[in-house]
Tab-separated table of C-alpha atoms in Angstrom:
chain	number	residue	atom	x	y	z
B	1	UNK	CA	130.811	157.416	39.894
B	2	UNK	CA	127.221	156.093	40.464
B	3	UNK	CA	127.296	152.953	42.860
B	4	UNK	CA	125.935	149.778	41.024
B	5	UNK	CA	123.562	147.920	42.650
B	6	UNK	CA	122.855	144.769	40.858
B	7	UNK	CA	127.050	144.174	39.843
B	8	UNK	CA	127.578	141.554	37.104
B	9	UNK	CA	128.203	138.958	39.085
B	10	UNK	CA	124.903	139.103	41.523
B	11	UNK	CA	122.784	139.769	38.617
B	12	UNK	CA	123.951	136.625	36.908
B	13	UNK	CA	123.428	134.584	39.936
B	14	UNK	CA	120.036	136.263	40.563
B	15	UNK	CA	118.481	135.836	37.487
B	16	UNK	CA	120.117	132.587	35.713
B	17	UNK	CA	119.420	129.278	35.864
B	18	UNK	CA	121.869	126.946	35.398
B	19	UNK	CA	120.681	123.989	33.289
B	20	UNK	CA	118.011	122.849	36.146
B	21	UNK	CA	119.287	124.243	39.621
B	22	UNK	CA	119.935	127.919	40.464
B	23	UNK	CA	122.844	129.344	42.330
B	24	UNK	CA	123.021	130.581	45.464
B	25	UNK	CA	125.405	133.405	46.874
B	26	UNK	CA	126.684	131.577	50.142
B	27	UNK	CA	127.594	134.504	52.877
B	28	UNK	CA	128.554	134.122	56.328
B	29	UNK	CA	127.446	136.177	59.160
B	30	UNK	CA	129.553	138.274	61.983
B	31	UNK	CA	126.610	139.107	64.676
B	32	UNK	CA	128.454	141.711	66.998
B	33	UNK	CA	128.035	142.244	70.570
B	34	UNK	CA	129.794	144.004	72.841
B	35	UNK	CA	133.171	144.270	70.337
B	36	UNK	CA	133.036	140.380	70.195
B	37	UNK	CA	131.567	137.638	67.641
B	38	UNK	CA	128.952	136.152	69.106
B	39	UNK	CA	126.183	133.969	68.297
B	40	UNK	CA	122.741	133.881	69.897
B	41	UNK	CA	119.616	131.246	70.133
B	42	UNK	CA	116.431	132.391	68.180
B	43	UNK	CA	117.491	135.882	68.427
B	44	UNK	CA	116.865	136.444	72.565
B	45	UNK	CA	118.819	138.529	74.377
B	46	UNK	CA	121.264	137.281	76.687
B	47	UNK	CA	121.711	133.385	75.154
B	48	UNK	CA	124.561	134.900	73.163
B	49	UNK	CA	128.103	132.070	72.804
B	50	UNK	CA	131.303	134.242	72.364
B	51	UNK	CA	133.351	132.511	69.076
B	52	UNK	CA	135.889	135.454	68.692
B	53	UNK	CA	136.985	138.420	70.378
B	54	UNK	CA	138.182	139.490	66.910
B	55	UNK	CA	135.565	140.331	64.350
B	56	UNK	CA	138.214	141.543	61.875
B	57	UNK	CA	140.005	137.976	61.899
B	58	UNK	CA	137.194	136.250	61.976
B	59	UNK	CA	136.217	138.380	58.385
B	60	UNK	CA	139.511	137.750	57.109
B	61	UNK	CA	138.800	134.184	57.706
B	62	UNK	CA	135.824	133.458	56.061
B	63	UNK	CA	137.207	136.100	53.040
B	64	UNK	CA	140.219	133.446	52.646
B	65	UNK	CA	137.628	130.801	52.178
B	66	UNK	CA	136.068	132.654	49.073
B	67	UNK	CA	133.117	134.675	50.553
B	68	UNK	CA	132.286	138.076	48.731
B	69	UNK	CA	129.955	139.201	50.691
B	70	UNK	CA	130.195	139.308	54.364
B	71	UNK	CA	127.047	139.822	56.496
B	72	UNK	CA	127.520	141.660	59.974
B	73	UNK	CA	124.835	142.709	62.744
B	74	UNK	CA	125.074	144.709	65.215
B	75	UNK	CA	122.849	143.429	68.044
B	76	UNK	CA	123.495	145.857	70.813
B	77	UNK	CA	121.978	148.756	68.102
B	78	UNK	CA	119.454	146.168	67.235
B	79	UNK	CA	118.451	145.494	71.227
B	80	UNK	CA	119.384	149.561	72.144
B	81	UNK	CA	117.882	151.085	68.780
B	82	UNK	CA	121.174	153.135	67.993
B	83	UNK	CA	124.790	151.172	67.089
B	84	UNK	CA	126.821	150.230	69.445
B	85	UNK	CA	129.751	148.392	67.470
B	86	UNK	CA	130.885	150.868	65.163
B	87	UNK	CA	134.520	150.792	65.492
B	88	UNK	CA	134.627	146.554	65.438
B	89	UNK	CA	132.679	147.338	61.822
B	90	UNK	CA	134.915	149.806	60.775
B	91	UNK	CA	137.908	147.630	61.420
B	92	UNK	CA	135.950	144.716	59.444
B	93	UNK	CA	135.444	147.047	56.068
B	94	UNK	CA	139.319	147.460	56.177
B	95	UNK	CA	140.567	144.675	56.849
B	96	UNK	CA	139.229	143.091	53.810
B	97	UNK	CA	138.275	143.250	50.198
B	98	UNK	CA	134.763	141.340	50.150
B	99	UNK	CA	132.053	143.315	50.285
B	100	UNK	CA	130.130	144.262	53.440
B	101	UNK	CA	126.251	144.692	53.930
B	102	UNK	CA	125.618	145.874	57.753
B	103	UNK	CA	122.597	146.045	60.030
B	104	UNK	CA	121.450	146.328	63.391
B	105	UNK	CA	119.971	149.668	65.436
B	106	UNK	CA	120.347	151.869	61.938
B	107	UNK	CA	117.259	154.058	62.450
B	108	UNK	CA	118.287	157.599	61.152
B	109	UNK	CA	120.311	159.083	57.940
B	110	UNK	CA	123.021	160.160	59.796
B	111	UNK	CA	123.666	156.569	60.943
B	112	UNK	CA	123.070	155.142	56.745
B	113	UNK	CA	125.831	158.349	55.441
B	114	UNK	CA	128.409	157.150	58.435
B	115	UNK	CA	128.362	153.403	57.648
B	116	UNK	CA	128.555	154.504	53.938
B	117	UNK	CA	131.290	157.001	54.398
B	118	UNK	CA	133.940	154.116	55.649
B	119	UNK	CA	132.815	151.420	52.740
B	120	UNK	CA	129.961	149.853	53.901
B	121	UNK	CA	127.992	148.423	50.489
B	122	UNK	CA	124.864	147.865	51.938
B	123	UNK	CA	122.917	149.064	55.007
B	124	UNK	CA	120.057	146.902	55.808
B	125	UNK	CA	116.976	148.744	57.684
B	126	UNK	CA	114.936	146.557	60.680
B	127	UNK	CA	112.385	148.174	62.638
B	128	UNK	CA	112.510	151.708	61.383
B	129	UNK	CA	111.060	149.881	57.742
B	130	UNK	CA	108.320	149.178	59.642
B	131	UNK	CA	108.068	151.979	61.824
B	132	UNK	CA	109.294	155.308	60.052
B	133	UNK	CA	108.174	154.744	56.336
B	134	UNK	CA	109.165	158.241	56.067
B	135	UNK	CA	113.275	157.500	57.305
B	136	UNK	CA	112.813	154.573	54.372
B	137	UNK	CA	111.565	156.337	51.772
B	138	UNK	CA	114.255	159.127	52.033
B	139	UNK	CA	117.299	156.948	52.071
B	140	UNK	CA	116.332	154.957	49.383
B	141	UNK	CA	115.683	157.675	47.368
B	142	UNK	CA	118.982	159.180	48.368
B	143	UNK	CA	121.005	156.161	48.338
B	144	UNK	CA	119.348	154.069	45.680
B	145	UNK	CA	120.412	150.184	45.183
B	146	UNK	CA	121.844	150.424	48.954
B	147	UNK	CA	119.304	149.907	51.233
B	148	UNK	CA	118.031	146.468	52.059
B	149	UNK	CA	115.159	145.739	54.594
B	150	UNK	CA	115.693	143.232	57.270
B	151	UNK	CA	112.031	141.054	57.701
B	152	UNK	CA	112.440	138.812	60.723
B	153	UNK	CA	109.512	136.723	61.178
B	154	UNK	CA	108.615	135.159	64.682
B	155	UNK	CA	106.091	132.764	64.762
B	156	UNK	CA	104.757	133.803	61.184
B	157	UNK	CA	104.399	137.492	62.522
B	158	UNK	CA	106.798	140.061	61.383
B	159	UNK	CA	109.234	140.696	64.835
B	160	UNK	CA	110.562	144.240	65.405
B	161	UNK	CA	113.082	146.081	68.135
B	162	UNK	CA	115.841	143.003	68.466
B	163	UNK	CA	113.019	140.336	68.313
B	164	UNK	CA	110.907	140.858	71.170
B	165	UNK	CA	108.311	142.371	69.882
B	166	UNK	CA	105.969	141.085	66.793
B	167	UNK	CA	103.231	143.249	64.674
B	168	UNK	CA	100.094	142.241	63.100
B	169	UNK	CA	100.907	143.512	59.350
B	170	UNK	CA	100.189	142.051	55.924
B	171	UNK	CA	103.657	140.606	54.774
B	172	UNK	CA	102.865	140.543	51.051
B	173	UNK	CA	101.259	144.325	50.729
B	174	UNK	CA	104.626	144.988	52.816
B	175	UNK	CA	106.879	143.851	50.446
B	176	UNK	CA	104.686	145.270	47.314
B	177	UNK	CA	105.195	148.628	49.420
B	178	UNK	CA	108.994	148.142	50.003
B	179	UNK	CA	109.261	147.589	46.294
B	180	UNK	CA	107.799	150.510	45.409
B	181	UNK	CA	109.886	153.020	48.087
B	182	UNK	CA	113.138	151.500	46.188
B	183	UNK	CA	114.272	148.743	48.688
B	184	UNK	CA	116.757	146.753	46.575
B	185	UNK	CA	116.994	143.573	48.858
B	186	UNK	CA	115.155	141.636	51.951
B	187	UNK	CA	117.211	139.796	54.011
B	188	UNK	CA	114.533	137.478	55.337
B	189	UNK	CA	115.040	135.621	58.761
B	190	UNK	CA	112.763	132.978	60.159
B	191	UNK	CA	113.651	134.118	63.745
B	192	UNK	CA	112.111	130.701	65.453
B	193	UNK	CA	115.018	128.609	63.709
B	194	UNK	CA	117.994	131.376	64.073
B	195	UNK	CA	120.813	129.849	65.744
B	196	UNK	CA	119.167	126.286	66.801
B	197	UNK	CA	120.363	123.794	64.663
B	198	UNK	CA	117.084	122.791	63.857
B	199	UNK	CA	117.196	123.109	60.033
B	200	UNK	CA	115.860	125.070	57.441
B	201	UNK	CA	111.847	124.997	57.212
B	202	UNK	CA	111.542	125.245	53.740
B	203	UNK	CA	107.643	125.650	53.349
B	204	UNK	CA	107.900	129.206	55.159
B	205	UNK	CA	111.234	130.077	52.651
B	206	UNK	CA	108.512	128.939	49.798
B	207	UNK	CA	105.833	131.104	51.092
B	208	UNK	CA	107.980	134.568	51.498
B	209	UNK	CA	109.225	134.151	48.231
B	210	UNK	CA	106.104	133.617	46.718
B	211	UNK	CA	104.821	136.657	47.928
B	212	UNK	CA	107.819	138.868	47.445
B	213	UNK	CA	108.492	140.717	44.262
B	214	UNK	CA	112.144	141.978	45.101
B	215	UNK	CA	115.115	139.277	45.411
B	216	UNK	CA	115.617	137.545	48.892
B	217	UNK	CA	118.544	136.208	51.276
B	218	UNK	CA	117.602	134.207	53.404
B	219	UNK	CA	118.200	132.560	56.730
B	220	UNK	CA	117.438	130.865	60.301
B	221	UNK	CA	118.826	127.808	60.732
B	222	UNK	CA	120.757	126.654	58.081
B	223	UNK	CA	122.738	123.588	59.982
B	224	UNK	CA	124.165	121.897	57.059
B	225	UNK	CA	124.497	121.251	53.337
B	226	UNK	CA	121.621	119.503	53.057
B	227	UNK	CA	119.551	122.717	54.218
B	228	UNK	CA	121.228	124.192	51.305
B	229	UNK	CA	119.878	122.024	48.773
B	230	UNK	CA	116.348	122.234	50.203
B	231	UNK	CA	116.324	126.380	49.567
B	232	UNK	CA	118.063	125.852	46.506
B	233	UNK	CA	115.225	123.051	45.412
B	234	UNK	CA	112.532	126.181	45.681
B	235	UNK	CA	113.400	127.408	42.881
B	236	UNK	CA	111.943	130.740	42.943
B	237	UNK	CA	114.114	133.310	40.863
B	238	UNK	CA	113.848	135.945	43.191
B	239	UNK	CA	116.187	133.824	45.869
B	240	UNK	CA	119.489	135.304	45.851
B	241	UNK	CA	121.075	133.543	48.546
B	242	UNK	CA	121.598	131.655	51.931
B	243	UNK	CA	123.316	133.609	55.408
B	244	UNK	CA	125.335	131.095	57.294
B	245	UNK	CA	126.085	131.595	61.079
B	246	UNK	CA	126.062	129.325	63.356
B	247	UNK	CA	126.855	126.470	61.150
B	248	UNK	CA	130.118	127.458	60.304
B	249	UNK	CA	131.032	128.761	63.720
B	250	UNK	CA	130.317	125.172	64.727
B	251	UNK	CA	131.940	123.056	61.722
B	252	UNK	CA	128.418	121.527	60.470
B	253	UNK	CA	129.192	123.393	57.396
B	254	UNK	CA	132.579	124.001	55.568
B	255	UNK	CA	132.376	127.680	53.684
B	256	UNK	CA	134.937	126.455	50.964
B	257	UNK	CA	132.431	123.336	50.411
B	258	UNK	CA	129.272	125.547	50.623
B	259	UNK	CA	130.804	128.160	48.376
B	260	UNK	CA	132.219	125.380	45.209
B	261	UNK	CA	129.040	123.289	45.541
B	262	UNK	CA	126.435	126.268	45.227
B	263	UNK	CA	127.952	129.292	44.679
């Protein structure tokens, strides 16, 4: 059986409108580092808080609370360039039912097939998008509807290899060229707000949807409702929805609350 990759349910929140606001798909983030959840500040190495030595609960937990998607990142692959967390995701995809989308340090095939192989949904590509067009174009051909692209931006420049490094590229021919490869998603992340606090900026979430043609999660620091209804006020019908992180590990935000009010 062929995998879907716009199901029913994301297609209707992608493309409707309900009477004057559009919905968003609310999922919470699982950033892995050495086995343990973890949390870092604007993406650096070493500022990482520990919130749970058990990934697998912690998914369970925000599952129970009504998530369907579950975002996880592996940031020693995305700091070492190969993953270094496999067995904490493996006991995430099954030890739940929502569905998982997984990046961090994916940078061959073999890596995309193996997170595949043990019920990963979608495998989201970072640097090597940027830096292997090649890698890209072959695993979306081979894995169409599966592959999204991870576009951190640091100080409006597109950031590569776990954030320390930015390049000077044209973000709008990018994303006309990830469109046509076969990228289904971008999971866009304003690195300069990740894990502060600091809220949303909603003028840059305006601009990168405005110049992307395929549909768009965002997030970078989303610190409470009120965040939400600012991305939800652009408007654009290409925004899917909103990663939460460290506002939940926190309390700022209550999942089951994010989830009923724009989900």
């Amino acid at each position: 059986m062929s995998y879907n990759p716009f199901p029913a349910c994301v297609l209707f929140l992608w493309f409707s409108v309900n009477s004057e606001v559009l919905k968003l798909l609310i999922i919470p983030a699982i950033d892995l580092k050495d086995g343990n959840c973890v949390r870092l500040l604007r993406g650096e190495e070493g500022t990482e808080t520990v919130f749970s030595h058990s990934p697998s609960d912690t998914a369970k937990k925000w599952e129970s609370k009504g998530a369907k998607w579950i975002h996880v990142v592996d940031l020693d692959g995305a700091f070492k360039g190969n993953p270094g967390n496999f067995e904490a995701v493996r006991q995430i995809v099954s030890g739940i039912s929502s569905n998982v989308q997984v990046g961090g340090g994916i940078r061959n095939t073999a890596t995309v097939e193996r997170y595949l192989e043990i019920g990963i949904k979608r495998v989201i590509i970072g640097t090597s998008a940027f830096t292997d067009r090649e890698f890209l174009e072959d695993i979306c051909r081979r894995f169409p509807g599966r592959i999204a692209v991870g576009v951190d931006t640091k100080g409006g420049k597109i950031a590569l290899y776990g954030w320390k490094e930015t390049i000077d590229a044209s973000v709008e021919r990018t994303m006309l060229e990830f469109r046509d490869i076969g990228v289904s998603f971008v999971i866009h992340t304003n690195v300069d707000r990740d894990g502060t606090m600091e809220g949303t900026e909603t003028a840059s979430v305006r601009d990168f949807l405005s110049i992307c043609p395929l549909p768009v999660i965002v997030s970078g620091g989303i610190a409470s409702l009120a965040d939400l209804e600012k991305i939800q006020s652009v408007g654009e019908t290409n925004l899917l929805g909103a990663i939460l992180g460290k506002s939940l590990y926190s309390g700022s935000i209550d999942l089951e609350d994010a989830i009923r009010r724009f989900q």
